[in-house]
PDB file of C-alpha atoms in Angstrom:
ATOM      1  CA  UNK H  26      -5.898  -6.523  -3.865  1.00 39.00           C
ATOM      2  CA  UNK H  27      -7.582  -7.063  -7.401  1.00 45.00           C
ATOM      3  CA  UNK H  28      -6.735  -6.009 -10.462  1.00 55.00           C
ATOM      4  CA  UNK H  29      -8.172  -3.577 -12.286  1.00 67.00           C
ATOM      5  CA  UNK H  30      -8.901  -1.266 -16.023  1.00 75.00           C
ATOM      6  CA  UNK H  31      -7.828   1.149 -15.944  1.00 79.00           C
ATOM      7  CA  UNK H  32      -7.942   3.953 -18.984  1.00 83.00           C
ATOM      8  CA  UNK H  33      -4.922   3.881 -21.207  1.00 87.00           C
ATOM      9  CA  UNK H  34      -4.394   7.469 -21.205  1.00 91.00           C
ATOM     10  CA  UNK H  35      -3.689   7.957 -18.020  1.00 92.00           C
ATOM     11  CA  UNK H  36      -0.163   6.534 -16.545  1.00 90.00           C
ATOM     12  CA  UNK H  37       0.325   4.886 -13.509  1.00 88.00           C
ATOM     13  CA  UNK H  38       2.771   6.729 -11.071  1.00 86.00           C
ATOM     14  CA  UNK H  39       4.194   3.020  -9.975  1.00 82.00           C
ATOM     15  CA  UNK H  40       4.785   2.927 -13.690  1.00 82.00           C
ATOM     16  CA  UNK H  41       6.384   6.236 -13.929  1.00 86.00           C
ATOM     17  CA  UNK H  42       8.917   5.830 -10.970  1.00 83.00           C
ATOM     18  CA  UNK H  43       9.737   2.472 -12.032  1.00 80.00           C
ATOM     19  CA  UNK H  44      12.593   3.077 -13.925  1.00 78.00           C
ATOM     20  CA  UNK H  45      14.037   4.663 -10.420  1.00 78.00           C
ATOM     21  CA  UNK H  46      13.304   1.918  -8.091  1.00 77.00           C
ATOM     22  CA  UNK H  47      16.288  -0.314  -8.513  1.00 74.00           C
ATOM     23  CA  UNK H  48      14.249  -3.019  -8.371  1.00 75.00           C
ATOM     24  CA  UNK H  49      15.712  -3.911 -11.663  1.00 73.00           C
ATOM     25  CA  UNK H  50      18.854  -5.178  -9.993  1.00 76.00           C
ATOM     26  CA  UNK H  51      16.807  -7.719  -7.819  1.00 80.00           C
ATOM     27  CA  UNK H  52      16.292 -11.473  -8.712  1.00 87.00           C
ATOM     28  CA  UNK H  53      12.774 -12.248 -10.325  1.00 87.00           C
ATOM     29  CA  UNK H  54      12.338 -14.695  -7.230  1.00 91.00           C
ATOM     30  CA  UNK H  55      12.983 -12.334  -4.737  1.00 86.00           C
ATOM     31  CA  UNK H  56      10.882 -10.226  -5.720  1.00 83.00           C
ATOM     32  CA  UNK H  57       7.836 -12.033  -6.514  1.00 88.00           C
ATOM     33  CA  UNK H  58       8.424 -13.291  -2.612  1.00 87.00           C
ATOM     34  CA  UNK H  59       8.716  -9.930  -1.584  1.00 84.00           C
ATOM     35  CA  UNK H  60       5.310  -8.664  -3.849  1.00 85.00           C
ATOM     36  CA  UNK H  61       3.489 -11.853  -2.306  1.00 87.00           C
ATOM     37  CA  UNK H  62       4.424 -11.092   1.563  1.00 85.00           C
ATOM     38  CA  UNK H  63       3.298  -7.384   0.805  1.00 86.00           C
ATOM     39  CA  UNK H  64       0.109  -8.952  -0.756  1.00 86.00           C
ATOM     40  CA  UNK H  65      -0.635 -11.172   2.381  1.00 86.00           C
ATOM     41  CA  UNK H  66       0.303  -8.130   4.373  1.00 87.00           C
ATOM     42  CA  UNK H  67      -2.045  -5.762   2.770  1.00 86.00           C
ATOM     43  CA  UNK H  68      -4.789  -8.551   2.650  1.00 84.00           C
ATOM     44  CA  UNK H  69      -4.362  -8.824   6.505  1.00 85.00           C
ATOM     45  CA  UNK H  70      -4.839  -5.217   7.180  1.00 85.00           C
ATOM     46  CA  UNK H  71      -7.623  -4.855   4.468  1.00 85.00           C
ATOM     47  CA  UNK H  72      -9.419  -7.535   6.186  1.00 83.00           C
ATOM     48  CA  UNK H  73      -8.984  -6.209   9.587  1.00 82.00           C
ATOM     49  CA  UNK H  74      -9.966  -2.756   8.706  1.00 83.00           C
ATOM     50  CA  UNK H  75     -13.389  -4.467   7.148  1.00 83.00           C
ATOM     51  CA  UNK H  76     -14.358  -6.288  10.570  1.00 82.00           C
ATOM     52  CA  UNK H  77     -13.013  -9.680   9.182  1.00 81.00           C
ATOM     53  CA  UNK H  78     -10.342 -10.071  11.793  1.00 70.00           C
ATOM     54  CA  UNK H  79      -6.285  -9.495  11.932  1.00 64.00           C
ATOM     55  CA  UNK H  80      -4.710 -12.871  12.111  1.00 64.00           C
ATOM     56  CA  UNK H  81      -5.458 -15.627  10.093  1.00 65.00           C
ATOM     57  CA  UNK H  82      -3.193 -17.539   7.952  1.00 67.00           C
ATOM     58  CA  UNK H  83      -0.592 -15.122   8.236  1.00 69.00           C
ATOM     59  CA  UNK H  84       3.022 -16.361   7.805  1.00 74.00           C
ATOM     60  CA  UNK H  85       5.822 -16.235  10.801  1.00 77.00           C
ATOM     61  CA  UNK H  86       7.810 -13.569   8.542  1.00 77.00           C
ATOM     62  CA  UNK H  87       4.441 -11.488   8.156  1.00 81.00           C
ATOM     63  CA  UNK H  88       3.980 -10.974  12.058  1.00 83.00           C
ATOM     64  CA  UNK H  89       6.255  -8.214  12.476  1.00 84.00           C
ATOM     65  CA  UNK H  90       4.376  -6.151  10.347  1.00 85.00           C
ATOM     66  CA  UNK H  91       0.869  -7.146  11.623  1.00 85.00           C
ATOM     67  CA  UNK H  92       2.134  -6.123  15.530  1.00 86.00           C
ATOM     68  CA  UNK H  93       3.254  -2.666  13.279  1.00 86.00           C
ATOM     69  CA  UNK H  94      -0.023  -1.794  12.089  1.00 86.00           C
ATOM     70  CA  UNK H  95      -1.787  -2.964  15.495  1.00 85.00           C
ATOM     71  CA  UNK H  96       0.366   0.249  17.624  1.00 85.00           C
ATOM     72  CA  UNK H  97       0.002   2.283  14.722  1.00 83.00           C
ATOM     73  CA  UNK H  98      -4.029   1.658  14.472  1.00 82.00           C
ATOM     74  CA  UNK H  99      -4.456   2.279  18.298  1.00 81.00           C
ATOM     75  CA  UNK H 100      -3.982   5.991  17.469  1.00 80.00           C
ATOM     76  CA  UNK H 101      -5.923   6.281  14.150  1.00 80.00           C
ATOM     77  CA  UNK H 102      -9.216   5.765  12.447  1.00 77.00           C
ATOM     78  CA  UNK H 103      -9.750   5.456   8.674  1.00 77.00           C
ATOM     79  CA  UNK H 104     -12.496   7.216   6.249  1.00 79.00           C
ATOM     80  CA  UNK H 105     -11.837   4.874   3.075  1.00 79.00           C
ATOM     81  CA  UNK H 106     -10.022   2.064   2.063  1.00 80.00           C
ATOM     82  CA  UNK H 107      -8.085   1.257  -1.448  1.00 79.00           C
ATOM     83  CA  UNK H 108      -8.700   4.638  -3.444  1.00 81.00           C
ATOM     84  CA  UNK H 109      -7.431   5.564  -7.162  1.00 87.00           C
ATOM     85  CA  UNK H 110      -7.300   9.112  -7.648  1.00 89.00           C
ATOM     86  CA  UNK H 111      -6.868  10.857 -11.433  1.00 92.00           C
ATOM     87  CA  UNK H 112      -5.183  13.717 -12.330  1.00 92.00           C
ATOM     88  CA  UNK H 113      -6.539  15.489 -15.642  1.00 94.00           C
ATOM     89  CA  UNK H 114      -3.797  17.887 -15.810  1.00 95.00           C
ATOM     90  CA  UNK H 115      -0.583  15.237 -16.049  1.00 94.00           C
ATOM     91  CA  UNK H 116      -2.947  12.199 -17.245  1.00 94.00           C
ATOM     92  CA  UNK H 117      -1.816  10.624 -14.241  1.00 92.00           C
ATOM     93  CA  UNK H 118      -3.143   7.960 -11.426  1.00 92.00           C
ATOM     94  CA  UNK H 119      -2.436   6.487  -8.442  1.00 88.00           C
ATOM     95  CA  UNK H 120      -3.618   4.389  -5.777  1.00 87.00           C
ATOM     96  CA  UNK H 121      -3.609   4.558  -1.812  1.00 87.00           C
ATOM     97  CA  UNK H 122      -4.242   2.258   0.506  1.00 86.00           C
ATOM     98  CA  UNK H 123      -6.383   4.253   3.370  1.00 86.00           C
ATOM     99  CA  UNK H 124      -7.263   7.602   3.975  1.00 89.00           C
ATOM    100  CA  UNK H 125      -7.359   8.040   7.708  1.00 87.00           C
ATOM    101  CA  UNK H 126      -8.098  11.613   9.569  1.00 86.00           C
ATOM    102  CA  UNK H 127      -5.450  13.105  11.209  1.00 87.00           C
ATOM    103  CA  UNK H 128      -5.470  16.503  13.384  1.00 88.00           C
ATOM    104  CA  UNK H 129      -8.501  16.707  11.149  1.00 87.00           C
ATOM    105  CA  UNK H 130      -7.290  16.902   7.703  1.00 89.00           C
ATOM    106  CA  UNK H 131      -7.194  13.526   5.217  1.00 88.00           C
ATOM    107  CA  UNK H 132      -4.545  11.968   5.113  1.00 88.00           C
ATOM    108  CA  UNK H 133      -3.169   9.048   2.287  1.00 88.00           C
ATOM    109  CA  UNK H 134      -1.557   5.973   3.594  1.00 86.00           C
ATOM    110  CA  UNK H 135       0.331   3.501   1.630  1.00 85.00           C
ATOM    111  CA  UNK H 136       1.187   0.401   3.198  1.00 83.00           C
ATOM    112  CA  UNK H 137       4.962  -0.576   2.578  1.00 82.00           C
ATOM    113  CA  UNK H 138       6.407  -4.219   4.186  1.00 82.00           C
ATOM    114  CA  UNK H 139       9.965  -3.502   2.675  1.00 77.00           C
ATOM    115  CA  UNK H 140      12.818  -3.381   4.760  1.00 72.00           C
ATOM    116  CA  UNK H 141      14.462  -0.798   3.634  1.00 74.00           C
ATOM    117  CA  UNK H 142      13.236   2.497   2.497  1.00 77.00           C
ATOM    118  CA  UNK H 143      12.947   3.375  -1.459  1.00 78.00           C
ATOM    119  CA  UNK H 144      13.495   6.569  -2.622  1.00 78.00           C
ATOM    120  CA  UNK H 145      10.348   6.671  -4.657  1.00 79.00           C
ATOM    121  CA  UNK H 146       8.082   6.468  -1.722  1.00 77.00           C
ATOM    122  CA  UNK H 147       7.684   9.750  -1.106  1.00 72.00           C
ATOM    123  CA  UNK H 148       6.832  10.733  -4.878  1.00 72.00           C
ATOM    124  CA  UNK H 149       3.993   8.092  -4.937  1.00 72.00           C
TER     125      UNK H 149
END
């Protein structure tokens, strides 16, 4: 994952739902370890999805997830990796993390290594 610039006048919808996430509530500490497993997570994927490989220097806690995205992979293939999209109209953005085909339509994916479900999910 990188950081990027993105133009002022448009808001993020991560930014947006924030306020709904209850992530406010959670230790600093525990979060930042959650944000870096999802980070290593992603990474892992990313790199697999590029020809790099799947495994590497993956952590015993970051597995689980790995073995997830192998069963779920088996049945997929992607078109594009890490997209933003813009929308003019509500001078929003957002970012996925793959765009695979399924039943022939396009379909966003956004990796999640939480576990429990957020409410917001399903608005980003």
């Amino acid at each position: 994952m990188t950081c990027e610039t993105i133009d002022p006048k448009y808001r993020r919808v991560t930014d947006i739902l924030s306020p709904q996430t209850g992530y406010g509530s959670i230790p600093v500490k525990i979060l930042k370890n959650a944000c870096d497993r999802g980070t290593r997570v992603h990474n892992c994927i990313e790199n697999h999805l590029k020809g790099i490989g799947l495994y590497g220097d993956e952590e015993p806690e970051e597995i689980g997830y790995l073995e997830s995205f192998e069963k779920f992979w088996k049945e997929y293939s992607f078109t594009a990796l890490e997209n933003r999209f813009f929308c003019d109209d509500l001078m929003i953005t957002g970012k996925c993390d793959l765009i695979i085909e399924y039943e022939g339509k396009p379909v966003m994916i956004d990796w999640k290594t939480s576990a429990a479900v957020n409410p917001t999910w399903a608005y980003q």
